[in-house]
C-alpha positions as MATLAB code, in Angstrom:
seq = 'XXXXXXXXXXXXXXXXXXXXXXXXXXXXXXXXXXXXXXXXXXXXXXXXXXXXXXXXXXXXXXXXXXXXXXXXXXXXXXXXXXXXXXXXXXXXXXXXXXXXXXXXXXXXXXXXXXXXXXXXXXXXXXXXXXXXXXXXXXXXXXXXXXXXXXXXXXXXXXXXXXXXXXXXXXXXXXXXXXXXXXXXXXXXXXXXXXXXXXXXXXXXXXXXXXXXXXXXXXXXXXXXXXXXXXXXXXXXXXXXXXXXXXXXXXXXXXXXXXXXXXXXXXXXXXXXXXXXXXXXXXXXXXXXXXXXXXXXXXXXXXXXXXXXXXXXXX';
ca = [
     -30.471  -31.237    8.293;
     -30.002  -29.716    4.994;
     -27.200  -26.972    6.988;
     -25.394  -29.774    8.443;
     -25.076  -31.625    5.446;
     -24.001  -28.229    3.750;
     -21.221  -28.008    6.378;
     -20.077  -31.177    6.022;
     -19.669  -30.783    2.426;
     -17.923  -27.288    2.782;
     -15.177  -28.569    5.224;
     -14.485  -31.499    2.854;
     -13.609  -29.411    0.286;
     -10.903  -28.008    2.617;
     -10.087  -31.524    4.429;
     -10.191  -33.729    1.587;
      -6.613  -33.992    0.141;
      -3.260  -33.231    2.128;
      -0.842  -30.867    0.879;
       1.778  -32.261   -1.939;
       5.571  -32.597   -0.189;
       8.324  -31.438   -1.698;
      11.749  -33.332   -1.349;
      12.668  -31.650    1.890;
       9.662  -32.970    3.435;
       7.507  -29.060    3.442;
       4.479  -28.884    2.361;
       3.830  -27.510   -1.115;
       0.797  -25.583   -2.919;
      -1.465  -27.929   -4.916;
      -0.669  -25.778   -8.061;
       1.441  -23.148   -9.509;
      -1.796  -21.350  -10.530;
      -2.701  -21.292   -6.451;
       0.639  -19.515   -5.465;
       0.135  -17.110   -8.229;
      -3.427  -16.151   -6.996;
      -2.770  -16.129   -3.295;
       0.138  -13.798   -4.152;
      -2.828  -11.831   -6.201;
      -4.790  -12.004   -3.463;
      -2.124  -10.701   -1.036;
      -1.238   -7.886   -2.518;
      -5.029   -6.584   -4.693;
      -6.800   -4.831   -2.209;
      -7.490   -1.367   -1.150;
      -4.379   -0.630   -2.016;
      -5.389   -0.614   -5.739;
      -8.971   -1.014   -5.874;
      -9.610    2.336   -4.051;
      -6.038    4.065   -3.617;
      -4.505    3.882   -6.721;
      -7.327    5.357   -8.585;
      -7.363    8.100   -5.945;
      -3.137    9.079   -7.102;
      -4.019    8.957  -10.518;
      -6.741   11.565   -9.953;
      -4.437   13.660   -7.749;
      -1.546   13.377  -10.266;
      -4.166   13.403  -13.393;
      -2.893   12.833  -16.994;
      -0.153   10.244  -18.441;
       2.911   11.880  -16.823;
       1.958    9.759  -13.417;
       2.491    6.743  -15.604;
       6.160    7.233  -15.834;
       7.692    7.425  -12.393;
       5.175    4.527  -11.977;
       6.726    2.278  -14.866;
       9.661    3.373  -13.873;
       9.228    2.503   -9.896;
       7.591   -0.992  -11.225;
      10.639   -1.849  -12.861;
      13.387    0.019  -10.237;
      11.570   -1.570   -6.971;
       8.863   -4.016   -7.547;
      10.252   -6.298  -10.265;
      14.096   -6.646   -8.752;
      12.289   -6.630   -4.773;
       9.710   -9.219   -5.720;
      12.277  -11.410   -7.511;
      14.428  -11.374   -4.147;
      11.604  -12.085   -2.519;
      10.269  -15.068   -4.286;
      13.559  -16.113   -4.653;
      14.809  -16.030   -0.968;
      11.172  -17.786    0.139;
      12.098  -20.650   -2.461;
      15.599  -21.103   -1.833;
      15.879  -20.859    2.507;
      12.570  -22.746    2.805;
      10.729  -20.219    5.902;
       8.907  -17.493    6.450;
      10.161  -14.216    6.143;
      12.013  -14.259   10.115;
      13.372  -17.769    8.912;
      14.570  -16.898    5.823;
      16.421  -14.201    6.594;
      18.122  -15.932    9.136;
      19.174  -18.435    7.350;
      20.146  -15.940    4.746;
      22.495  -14.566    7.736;
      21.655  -14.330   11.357;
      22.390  -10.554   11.091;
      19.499   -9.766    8.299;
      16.889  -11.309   11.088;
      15.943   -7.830   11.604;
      14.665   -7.611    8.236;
      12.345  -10.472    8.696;
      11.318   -8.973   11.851;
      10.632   -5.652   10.230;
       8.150   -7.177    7.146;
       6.201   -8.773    9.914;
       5.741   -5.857   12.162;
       4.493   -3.715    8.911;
       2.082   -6.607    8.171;
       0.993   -6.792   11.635;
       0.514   -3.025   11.638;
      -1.789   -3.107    8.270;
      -3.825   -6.460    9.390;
      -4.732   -4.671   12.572;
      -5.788   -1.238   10.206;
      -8.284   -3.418    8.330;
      -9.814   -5.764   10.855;
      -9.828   -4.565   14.051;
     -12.491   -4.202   16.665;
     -13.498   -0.518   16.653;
     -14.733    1.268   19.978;
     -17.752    3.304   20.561;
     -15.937    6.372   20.931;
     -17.789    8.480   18.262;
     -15.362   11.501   16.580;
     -12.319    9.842   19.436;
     -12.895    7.326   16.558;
     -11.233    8.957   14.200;
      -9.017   10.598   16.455;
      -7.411    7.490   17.760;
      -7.961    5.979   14.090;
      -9.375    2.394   14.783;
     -10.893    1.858   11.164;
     -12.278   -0.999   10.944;
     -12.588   -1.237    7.105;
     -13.134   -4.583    6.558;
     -15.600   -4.692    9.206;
     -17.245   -1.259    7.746;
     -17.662   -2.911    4.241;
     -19.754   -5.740    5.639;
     -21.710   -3.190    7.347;
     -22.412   -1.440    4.084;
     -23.089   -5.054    2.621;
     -25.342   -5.733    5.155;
     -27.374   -2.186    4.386;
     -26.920   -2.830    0.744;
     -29.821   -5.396   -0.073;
     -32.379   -2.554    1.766;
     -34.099   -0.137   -0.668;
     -34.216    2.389   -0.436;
     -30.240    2.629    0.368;
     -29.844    4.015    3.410;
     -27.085    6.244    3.125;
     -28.701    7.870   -0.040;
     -28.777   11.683    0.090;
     -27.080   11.456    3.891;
     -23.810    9.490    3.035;
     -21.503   11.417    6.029;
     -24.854   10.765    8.406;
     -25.135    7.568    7.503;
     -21.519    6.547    7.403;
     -20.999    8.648   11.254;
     -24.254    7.596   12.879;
     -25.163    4.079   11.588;
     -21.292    2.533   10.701;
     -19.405    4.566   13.580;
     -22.551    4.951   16.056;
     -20.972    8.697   16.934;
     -22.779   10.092   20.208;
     -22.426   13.897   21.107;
     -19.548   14.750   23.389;
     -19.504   16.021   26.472;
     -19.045   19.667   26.288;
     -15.565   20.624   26.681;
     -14.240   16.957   26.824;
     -11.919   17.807   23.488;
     -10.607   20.618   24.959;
      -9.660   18.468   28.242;
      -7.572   15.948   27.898;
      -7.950   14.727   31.614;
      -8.306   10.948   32.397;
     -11.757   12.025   34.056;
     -13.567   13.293   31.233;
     -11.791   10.680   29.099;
     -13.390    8.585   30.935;
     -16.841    9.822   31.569;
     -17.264   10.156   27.843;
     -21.195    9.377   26.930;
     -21.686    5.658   25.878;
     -18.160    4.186   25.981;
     -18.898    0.488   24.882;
     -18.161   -2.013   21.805;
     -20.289   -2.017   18.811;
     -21.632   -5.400   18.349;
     -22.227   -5.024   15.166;
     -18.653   -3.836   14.870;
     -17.314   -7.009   17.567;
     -19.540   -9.426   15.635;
     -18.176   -8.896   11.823;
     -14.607   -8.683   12.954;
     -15.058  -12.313   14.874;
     -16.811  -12.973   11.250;
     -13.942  -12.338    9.405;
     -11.056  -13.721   11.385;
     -12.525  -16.965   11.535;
     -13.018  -16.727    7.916;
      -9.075  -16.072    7.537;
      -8.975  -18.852    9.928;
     -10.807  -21.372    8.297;
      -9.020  -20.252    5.062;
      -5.524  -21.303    6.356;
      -5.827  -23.742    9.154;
      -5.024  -26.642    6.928;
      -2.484  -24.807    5.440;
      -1.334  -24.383    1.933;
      -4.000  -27.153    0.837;
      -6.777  -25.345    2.365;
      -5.681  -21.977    1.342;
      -4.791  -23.037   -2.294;
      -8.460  -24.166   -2.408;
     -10.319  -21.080   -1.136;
      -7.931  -18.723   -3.059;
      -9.961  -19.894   -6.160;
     -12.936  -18.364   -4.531;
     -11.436  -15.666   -2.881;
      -9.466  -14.036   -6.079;
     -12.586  -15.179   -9.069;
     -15.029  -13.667   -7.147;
     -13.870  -10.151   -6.982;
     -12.221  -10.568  -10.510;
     -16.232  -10.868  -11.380;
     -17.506   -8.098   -9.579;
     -14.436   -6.078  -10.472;
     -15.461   -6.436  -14.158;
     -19.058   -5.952  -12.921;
     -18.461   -2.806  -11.139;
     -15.600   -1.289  -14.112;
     -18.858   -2.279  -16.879;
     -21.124   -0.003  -15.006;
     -18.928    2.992  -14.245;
     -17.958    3.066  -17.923;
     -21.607    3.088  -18.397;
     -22.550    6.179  -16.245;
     -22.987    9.306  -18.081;
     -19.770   11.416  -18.457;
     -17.641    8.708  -17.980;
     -15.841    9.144  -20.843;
     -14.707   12.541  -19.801;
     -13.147   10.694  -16.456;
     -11.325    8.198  -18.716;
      -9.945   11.025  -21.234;
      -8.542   12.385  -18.103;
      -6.370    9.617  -17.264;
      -5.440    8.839  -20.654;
      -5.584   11.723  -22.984;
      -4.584   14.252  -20.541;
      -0.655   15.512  -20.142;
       1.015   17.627  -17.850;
       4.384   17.405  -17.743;
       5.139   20.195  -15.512;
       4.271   17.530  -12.941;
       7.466   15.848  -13.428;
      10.040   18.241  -12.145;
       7.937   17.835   -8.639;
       9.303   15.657   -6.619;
       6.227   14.803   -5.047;
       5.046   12.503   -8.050;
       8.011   10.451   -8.259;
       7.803    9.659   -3.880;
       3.530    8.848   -4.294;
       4.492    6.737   -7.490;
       7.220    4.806   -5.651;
       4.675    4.551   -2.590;
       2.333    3.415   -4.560;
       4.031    0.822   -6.124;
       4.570   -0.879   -2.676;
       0.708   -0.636   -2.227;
      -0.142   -2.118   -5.484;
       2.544   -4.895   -5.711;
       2.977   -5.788   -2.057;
       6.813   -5.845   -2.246;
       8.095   -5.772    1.461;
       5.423   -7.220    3.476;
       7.024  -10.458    3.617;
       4.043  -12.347    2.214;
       6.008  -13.899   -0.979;
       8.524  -15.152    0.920;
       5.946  -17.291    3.297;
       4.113  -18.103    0.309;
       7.242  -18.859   -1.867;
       8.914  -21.495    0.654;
       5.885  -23.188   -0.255;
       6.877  -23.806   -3.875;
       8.883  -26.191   -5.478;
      12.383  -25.426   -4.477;
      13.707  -24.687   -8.274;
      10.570  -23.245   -9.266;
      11.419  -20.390  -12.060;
      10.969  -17.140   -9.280;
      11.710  -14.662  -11.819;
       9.226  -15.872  -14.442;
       6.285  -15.832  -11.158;
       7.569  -12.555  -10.695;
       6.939  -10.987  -13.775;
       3.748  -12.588  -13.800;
       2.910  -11.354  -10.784;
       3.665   -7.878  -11.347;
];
């Protein structure tokens, strides 16, 4: 009894109030502060919460900083203005915008969408049993994976201490042994007589998990989604904090921060390789091209200041 009424109470927080309109009739978010974070919340992610520290290690010391500021302000800023700007202004998603932008920029719609699609399908996606063909065929399920290791994580002993690679290849990817030669032979045959060639239902059941929760995140639209956003950005603000307190804490860390700070190389910057992973990376941490401001942007007021949300945004 007590679940049901829990339930009921949950899905009035998404159900209770429709969605403001604006004059032309489209729905609008309930607040400027719930575009800004579900545009947070679009583009903070892996992106910069594990790949971003990952470049600055690779490129260590302050030089990476400058092709970075100067990629923020060369791509992101100008590219996110369009963006927000083009969302507010033709009233669609990113296909419908840019046609009504002109028919013959459609493509460019088309093209944000299909590098969305590609990334959504990266991080939830229903991974086969297929052991090392896992990584072969590169089905990482990494959403799916890090409910796995939440799962694991209120055990204690943790179980992938001292045996992190086991753990990660025998309990997360269930890897069998192949078949003796089966790498070397590509033949249908042995393809297909590889041991244990199943789902993971551990795998199957988080990634049905997690799409419904995007579901039941945006099936009322922006009113829904400009209510969960609130719990969906504060709560890994909090364990962000939680998570940057301890590592500061752990012994030597100030020799890891001196290296990102206090450190300079500037050899670094007559290789072009900095300047392309800073302007990569800029598209990872902003989320610039993926269409999602434009969606989210229609959804605004229609003279809403885009380059001021822009700026904040970045």
């Amino acid at each position: 009894m007590a679940i049901t009424n829990w339930l009921k109470k949950a899905g009035s927080f998404f159900t209770s109030k429709k969605a403001k309109k604006s004059e032309d009739g489209r729905d609008q978010w309930p607040s400027r502060t719930a575009f800004l974070l579900a545009s947070v919340g679009g583009a903070v992610g892996q992106g910069n919460i594990i790949r971003y520290p990952s470049q600055v290690f690779n490129n260590i010391g302050l030089q990476w900083f400058i092709p970075y500021l100067i990629a923020i302000f060369i791509l992101a800023i100008p590219g996110l203005i369009l963006e927000v700007s083009i969302g507010q202004a033709y009233r669609g998603g990113t296909i419908v915008a840019f046609n009504n932008v002109n028919r013959r920029t459609r493509g460019t719609g088309l093209a944000s969408i299909f590098v969305s699609s590609v990334v959504v399908v990266y991080f939830v996606i229903m991974a086969v049993k297929l052991g090392v063909l896992c990584e072969i065929l590169i089905l990482h399920s990494i959403l799916v994976w890090i409910m796995i290791y939440f799962r694991h994580s209120f055990t204690s002993p943790l179980p992938w201490e001292g045996r992190t690679e086991e753990f990660y290849y025998q309990q997360v990817l269930r890897q069998v042994d192949p078949i003796p030669g089966i790498i070397e032979n590509g033949s249908v045959q042995r393809f297909a007589s590889y041991p244990d060639l199943s789902l993971i239902g551990e795998t199957v059941g988080w990634s049905a998990f997690t799409w419904f929760c995007v579901w039941l995140c945006m099936y009322g639209g922006v009113s829904t989604t400009g209510r969960a956003v609130y719990f969906t950005m504060g709560l890994p603000i909090i364990f962000t904090i939680i998570l940057i307190g301890r590592c500061t804490s752990l012994e030597n860390a100030g020799r890891g921060i001196k290296l990102y700070f206090a450190t300079w190389n500037g050899e670094q910057l007559s290789n072009p390789d900095i300047w392309q992973t800073a302007c990569g990376q800029v598209f990872f941490s902003t989320g610039v091209g993926f269409g999602y401001y434009i969606a989210y942007a229609s959804f605004n007021a229609k003279y809403a200041n885009a380059v001021q949300d822009a700026i904040i945004l970045v």
